[in-house]
Every structure is written in C-alpha cells, then in structure tokens.
Short mmCIF file of C-alpha atoms and ligand atoms in Angstrom, two decimals:
data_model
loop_
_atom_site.label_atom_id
_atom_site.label_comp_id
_atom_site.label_asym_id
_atom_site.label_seq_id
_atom_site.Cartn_x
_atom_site.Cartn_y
_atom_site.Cartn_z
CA UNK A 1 0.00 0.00 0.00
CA UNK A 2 3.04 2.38 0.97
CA UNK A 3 4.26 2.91 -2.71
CA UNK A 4 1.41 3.23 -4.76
CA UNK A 5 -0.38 6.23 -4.46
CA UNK A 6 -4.35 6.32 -3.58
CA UNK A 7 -7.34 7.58 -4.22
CA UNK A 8 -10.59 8.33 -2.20
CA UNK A 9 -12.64 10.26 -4.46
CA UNK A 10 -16.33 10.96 -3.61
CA UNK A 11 -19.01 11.80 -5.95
CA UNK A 12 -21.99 13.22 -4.60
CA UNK A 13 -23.96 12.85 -7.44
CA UNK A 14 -27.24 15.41 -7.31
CA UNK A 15 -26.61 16.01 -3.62
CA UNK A 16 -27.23 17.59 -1.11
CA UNK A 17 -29.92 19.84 -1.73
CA UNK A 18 -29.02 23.34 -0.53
CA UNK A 19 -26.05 25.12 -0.38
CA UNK A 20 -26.11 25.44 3.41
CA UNK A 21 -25.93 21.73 3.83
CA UNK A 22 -23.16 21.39 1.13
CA UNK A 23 -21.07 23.77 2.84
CA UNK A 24 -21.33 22.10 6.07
CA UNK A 25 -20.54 18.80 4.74
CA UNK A 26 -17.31 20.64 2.98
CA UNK A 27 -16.20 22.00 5.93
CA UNK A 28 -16.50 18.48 8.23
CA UNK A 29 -15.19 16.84 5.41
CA UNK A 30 -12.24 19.59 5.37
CA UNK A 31 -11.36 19.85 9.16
CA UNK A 32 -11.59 15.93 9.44
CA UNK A 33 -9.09 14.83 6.92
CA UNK A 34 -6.41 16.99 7.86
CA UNK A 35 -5.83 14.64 10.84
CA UNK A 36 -7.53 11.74 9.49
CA UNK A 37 -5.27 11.27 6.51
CA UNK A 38 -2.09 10.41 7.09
CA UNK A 39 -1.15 8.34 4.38
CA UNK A 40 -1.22 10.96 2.11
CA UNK A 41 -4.55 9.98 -0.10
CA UNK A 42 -5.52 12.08 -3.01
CA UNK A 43 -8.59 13.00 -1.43
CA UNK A 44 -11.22 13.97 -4.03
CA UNK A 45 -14.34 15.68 -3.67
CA UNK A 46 -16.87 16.45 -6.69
CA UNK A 47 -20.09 18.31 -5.70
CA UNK A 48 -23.11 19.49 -8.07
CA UNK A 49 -21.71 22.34 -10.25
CA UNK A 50 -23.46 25.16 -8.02
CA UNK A 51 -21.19 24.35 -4.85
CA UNK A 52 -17.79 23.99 -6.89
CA UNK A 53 -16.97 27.86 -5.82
CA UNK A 54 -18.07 27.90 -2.49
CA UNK A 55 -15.67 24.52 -1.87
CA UNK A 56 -13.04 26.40 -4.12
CA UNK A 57 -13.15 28.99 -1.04
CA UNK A 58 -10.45 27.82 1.73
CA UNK A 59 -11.50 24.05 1.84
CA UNK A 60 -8.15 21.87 2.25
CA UNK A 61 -7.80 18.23 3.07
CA UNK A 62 -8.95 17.31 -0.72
CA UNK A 63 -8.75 18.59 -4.01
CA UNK A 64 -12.31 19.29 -6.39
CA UNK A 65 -13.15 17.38 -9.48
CA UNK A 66 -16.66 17.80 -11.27
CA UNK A 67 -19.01 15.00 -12.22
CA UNK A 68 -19.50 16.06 -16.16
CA UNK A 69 -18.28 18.29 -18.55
CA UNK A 70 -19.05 19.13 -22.32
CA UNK A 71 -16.35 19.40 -24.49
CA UNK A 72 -16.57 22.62 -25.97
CA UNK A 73 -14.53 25.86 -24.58
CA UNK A 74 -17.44 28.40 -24.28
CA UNK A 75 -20.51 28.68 -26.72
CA UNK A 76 -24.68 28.32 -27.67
CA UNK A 77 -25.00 24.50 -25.48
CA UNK A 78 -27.86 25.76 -23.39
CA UNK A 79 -27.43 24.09 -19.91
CA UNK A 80 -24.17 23.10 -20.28
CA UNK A 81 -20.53 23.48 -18.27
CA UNK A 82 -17.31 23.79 -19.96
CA UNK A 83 -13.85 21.98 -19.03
CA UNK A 84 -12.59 25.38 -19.36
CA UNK A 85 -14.54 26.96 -17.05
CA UNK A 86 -13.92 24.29 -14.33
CA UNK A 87 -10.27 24.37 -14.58
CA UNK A 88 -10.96 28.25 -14.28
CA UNK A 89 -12.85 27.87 -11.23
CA UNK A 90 -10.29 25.10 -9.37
CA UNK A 91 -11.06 21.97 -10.57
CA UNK A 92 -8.74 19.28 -11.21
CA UNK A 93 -10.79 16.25 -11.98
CA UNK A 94 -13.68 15.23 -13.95
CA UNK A 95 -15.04 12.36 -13.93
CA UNK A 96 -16.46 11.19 -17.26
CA UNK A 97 -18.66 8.12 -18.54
CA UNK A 98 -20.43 7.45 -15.27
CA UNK A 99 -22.77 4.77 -15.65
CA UNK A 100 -25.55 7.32 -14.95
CA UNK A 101 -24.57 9.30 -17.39
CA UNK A 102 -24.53 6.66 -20.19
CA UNK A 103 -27.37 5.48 -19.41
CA UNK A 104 -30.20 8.51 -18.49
CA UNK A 105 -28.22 10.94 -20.74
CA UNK A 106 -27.61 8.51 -23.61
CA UNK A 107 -23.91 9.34 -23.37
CA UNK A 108 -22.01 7.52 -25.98
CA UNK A 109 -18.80 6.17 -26.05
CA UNK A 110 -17.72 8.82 -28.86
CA UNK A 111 -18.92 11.73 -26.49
CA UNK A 112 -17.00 10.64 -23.86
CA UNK A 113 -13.87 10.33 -26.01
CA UNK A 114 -14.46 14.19 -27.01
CA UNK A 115 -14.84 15.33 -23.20
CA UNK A 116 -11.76 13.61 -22.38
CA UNK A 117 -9.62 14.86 -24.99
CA UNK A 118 -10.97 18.65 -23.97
CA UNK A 119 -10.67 17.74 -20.18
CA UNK A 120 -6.84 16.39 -20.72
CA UNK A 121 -6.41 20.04 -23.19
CA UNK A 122 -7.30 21.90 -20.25
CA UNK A 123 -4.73 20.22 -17.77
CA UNK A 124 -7.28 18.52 -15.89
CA UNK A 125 -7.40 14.38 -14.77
CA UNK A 126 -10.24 12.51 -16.40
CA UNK A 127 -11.87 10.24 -13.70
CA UNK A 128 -12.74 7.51 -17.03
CA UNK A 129 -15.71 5.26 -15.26
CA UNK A 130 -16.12 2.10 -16.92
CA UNK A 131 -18.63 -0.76 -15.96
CA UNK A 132 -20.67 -3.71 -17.24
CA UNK A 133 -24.40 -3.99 -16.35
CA UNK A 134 -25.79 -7.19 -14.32
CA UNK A 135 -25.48 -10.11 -17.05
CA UNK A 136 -23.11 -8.41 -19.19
CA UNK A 137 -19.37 -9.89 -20.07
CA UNK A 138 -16.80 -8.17 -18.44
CA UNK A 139 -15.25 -7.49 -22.11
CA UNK A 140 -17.67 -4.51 -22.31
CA UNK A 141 -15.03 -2.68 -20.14
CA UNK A 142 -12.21 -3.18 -23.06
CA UNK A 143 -14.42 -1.74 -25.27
CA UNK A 144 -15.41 1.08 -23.40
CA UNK A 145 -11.70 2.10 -22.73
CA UNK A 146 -10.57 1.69 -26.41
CA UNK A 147 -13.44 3.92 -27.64
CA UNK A 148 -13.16 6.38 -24.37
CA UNK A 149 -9.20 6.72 -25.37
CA UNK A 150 -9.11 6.82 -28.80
CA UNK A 151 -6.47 9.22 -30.05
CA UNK A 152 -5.39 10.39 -26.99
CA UNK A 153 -1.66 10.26 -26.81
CA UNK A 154 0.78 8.83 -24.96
CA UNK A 155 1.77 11.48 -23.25
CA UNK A 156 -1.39 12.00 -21.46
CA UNK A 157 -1.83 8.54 -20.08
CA UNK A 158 0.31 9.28 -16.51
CA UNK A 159 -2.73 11.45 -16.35
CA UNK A 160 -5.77 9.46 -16.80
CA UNK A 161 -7.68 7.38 -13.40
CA UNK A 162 -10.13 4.64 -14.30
CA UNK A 163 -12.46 4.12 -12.08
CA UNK A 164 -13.70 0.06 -12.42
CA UNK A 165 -17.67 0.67 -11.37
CA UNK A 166 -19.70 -2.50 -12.08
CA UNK A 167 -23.28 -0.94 -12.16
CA UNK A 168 -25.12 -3.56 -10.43
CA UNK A 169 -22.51 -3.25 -7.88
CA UNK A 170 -23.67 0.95 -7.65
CA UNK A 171 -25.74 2.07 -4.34
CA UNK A 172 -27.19 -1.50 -3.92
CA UNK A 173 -25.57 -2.12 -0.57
CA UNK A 174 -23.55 -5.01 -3.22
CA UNK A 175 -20.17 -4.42 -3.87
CA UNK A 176 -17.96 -6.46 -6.19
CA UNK A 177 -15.78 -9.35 -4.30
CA UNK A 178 -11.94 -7.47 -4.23
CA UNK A 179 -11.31 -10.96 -6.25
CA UNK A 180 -14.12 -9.88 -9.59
CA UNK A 181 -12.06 -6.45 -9.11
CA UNK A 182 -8.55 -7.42 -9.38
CA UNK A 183 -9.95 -9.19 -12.31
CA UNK A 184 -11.37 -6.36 -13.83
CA UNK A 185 -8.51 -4.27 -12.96
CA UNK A 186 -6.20 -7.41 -14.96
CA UNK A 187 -8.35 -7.55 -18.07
CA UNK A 188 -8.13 -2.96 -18.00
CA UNK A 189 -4.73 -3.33 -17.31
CA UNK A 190 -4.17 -5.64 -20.24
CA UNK A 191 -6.41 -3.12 -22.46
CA UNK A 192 -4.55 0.07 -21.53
CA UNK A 193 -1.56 -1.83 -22.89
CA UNK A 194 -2.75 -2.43 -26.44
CA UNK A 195 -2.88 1.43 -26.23
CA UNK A 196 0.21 2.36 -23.83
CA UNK A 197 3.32 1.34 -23.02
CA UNK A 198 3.92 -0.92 -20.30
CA UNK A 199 5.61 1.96 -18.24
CA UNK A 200 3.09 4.47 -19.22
CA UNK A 201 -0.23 2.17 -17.92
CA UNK A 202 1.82 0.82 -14.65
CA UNK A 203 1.12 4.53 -13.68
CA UNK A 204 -2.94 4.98 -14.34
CA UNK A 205 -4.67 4.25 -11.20
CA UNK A 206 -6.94 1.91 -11.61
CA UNK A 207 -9.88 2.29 -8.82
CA UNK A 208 -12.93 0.64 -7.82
CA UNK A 209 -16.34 2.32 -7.23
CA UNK A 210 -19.91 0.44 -6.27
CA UNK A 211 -20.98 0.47 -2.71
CA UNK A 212 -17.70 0.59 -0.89
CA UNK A 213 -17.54 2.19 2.82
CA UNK A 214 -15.30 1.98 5.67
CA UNK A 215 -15.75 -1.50 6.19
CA UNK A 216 -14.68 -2.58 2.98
CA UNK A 217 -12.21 -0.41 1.25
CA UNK A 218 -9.51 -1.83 2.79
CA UNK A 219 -10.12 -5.17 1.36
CA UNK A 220 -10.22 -3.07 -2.14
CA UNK A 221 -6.96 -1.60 -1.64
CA UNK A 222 -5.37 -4.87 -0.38
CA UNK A 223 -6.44 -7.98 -1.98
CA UNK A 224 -8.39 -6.28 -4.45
CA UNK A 225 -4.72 -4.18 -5.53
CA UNK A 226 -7.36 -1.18 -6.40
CA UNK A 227 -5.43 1.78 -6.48
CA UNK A 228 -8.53 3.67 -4.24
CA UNK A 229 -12.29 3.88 -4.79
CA UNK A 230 -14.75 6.19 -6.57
CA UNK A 231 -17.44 6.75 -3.33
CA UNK A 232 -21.11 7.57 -4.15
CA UNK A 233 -23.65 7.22 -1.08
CA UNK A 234 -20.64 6.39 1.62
CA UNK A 235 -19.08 10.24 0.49
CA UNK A 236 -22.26 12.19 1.80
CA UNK A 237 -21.68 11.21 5.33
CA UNK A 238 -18.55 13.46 6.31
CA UNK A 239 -17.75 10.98 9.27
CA UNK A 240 -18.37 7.90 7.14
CA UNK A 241 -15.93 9.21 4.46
CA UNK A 242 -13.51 10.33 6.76
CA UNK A 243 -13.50 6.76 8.01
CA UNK A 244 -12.64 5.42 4.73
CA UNK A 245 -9.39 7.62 4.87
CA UNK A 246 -8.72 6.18 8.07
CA UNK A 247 -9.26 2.71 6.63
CA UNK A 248 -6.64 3.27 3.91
CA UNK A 249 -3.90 4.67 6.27
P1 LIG B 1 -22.03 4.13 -4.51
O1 LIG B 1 -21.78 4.95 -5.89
O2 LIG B 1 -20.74 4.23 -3.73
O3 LIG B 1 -23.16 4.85 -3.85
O4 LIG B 1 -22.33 2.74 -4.88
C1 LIG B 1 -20.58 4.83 -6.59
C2 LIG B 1 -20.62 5.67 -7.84
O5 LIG B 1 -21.66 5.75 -8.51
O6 LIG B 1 -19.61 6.29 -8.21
#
C-alpha cells in the first residue's frame, strides 16, 4: 500500500440539496481529513456544479473534481458546463462516462472520447468510469476504454484514473468481491496496454467504485490491488468518508 499512491474520491452525485448543507458537509469533510489522513490519499471531492466555488473557497484536506463536462470551450449549449470553465474555477478532476450518465443521458462512447480529450487540453485528470451492467461480459469494459481513449496520446496517459464501477454493484448495498475487481482491474490493465506502453499504464490508477464504505475499502486496496475507490452514497456522510481515509492509512 506504501508505494502506490491512492485515491478516495467521492461523488456526490445530485446532492445535497441546498447550499447550506453542502457547505457544512465541505467544511467536516475539510477539518476531518487533515488529521484523518495520514497516508497521504488524493482525497477527491466532486459536488453538483453550483457548490464547486463555495468549496473552491479555503477548503483543504482534498482537491475538487466535477461529475461532467461538455467538451466545448465556451458557446450556444444551453445548460451546459465547460472543461474550461472548471479548470478556471479550481477543478482538477472530472469524472467522465459514469454509468448514470450513459445510461439517463444517452452518453455515448464517442462523447465521452471528445470530453476527455478537452478535459486532458485543459490540464485537468479525467476520472474515465467504466462498468458492465448485471449479465453483461466483463469485455464490455475493453471496449469502453478503447473507444473512451481513442487518439489520446501517450503522453497524457500518466494522467488518466479509471475508475472500475460495475453498475449492479452501484448504491445496492452489493459491492464487487476485491477478487471480480482485481480481475477487472487485470483484463483494463491488459487493455490500456494495447494502447500504452507498459511503463506508461503501470502509472494509471486503476480504482474501484460500487458500494464501498469503511468497512470494505480496505479489502479493495489490499487484496483487491485497487489503487482507491470512486465513493457515491458512503461520500455524503462526512464521518463515514472520513473513516474510509482512516481505513486506507
Ligand atoms: P455508490 O456509488 O458508492 O453509492 O455505490 C458509486 C458511484 O456511482 O460512483
């Protein structure tokens, strides 16, 4: 666990619902990893677009990352958020090809490749999720990645994370085994490579998201070799979350 570096990186999804609450839940989530993380985590938070500034605003103890992006600079995209202007306002990550995106958005593949090639232009860290449905062969992942990194160089692959998010394992209380994730994380690994050089994809992080808490991460990190988690539900809860730092030390 000492030399690899990980990742606890919560997604809030659409919560929680007023700006009062979100700043509170900043602010515990803030003051508690300071002490609680001691391992030196990249500690990750991504709110709803409308509290990115207010956590911009003297929150340490984790950096910001947004949950979606589009993938032009600035124009007529009605209800739409640029990579531009979230690297403008502090962000660092986004994540991109969340399950719930793909599916109630109708994100494609194709899409996704464009974001992350405008995310990546911008200097940020795409947070790529990838995920097969209940039923579905694993080898959806591989095909997700290929299209998701199509044309994207070399160069920018020390600064990619995948996150591994099986979606039946996604707030159902269900989690993966670590076992189905190491084997996930084996068949992505072997993916990136048909891209990447060996050196270049022994540095993506490869992480695991879908119902992981305090109880369980650990088991992730260790005989799961996930280099960290992607946290929905278990990231709302400042206490919970800071747990799962705690859990990782
Ligand atoms: P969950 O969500 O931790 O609530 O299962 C994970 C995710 O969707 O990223």
């Amino acid at each position: 666990m000492k030399n690899r570096k990980i990742y606890l990186i919560g997604n809030w999804k659409m919560n929680p619902g007023t700006v009062k609450k979100a700043k509170g839940l900043a602010v515990d989530i803030s003051v508690g990893m300071e002490s609680a993380n001691k391992s030196g985590t990249k500690v990750v938070v991504c709110p709803p677009y409308p509290y990115l500034e207010l956590m911009n605003n003297n929150m340490s103890g984790f950096e910001l990352g947004a949950q979606n992006c589009h993938f032009e600079d600035q124009g007529a995209y009605t209800g739409e958020v640029s990579p531009k202007m979230l690297q403008d306002i502090g962000c660092k990550y986004v994540i991109v090809g969340h399950s719930e995106r793909r599916e109630y958005f109708a994100e494609s593949g194709e899409l996704i490749n464009k974001k992350i090639k405008s995310i990546l232009k911008h200097g940020m860290i795409p947070i790529l999720a990838v995920g097969e449905k209940d039923g579905e062969a694993l080898n959806i992942v591989s095909e997700q990645i290929k299209v998701a990194l199509d044309g994207i160089p070399e160069k920018y692959a020390k600064t990619l994370v995948v996150a591994y998010e099986p979606i039946w394992a996604i707030g159902t209380g269900n989690p993966a085994t670590p076992d189905e994730a190491l084997s996930a994380k084996i068949l992505i690994r072997k993916t990136l490579r048909d891209i990447y050089s060996t050196k270049s994809v022994d540095s993506i992080p490869i992480i695991y998201g879908g119902s992981t808490n305090s109880k369980n991460i650990k088991s992730f990190i260790e005989s799961g070799e996930m280099d960290g988690a992607l946290v929905g539900g278990a990231s709302l809860e400042a206490k919970e979350f800071i747990r799962m730092a705690e859990a990782i030390n």
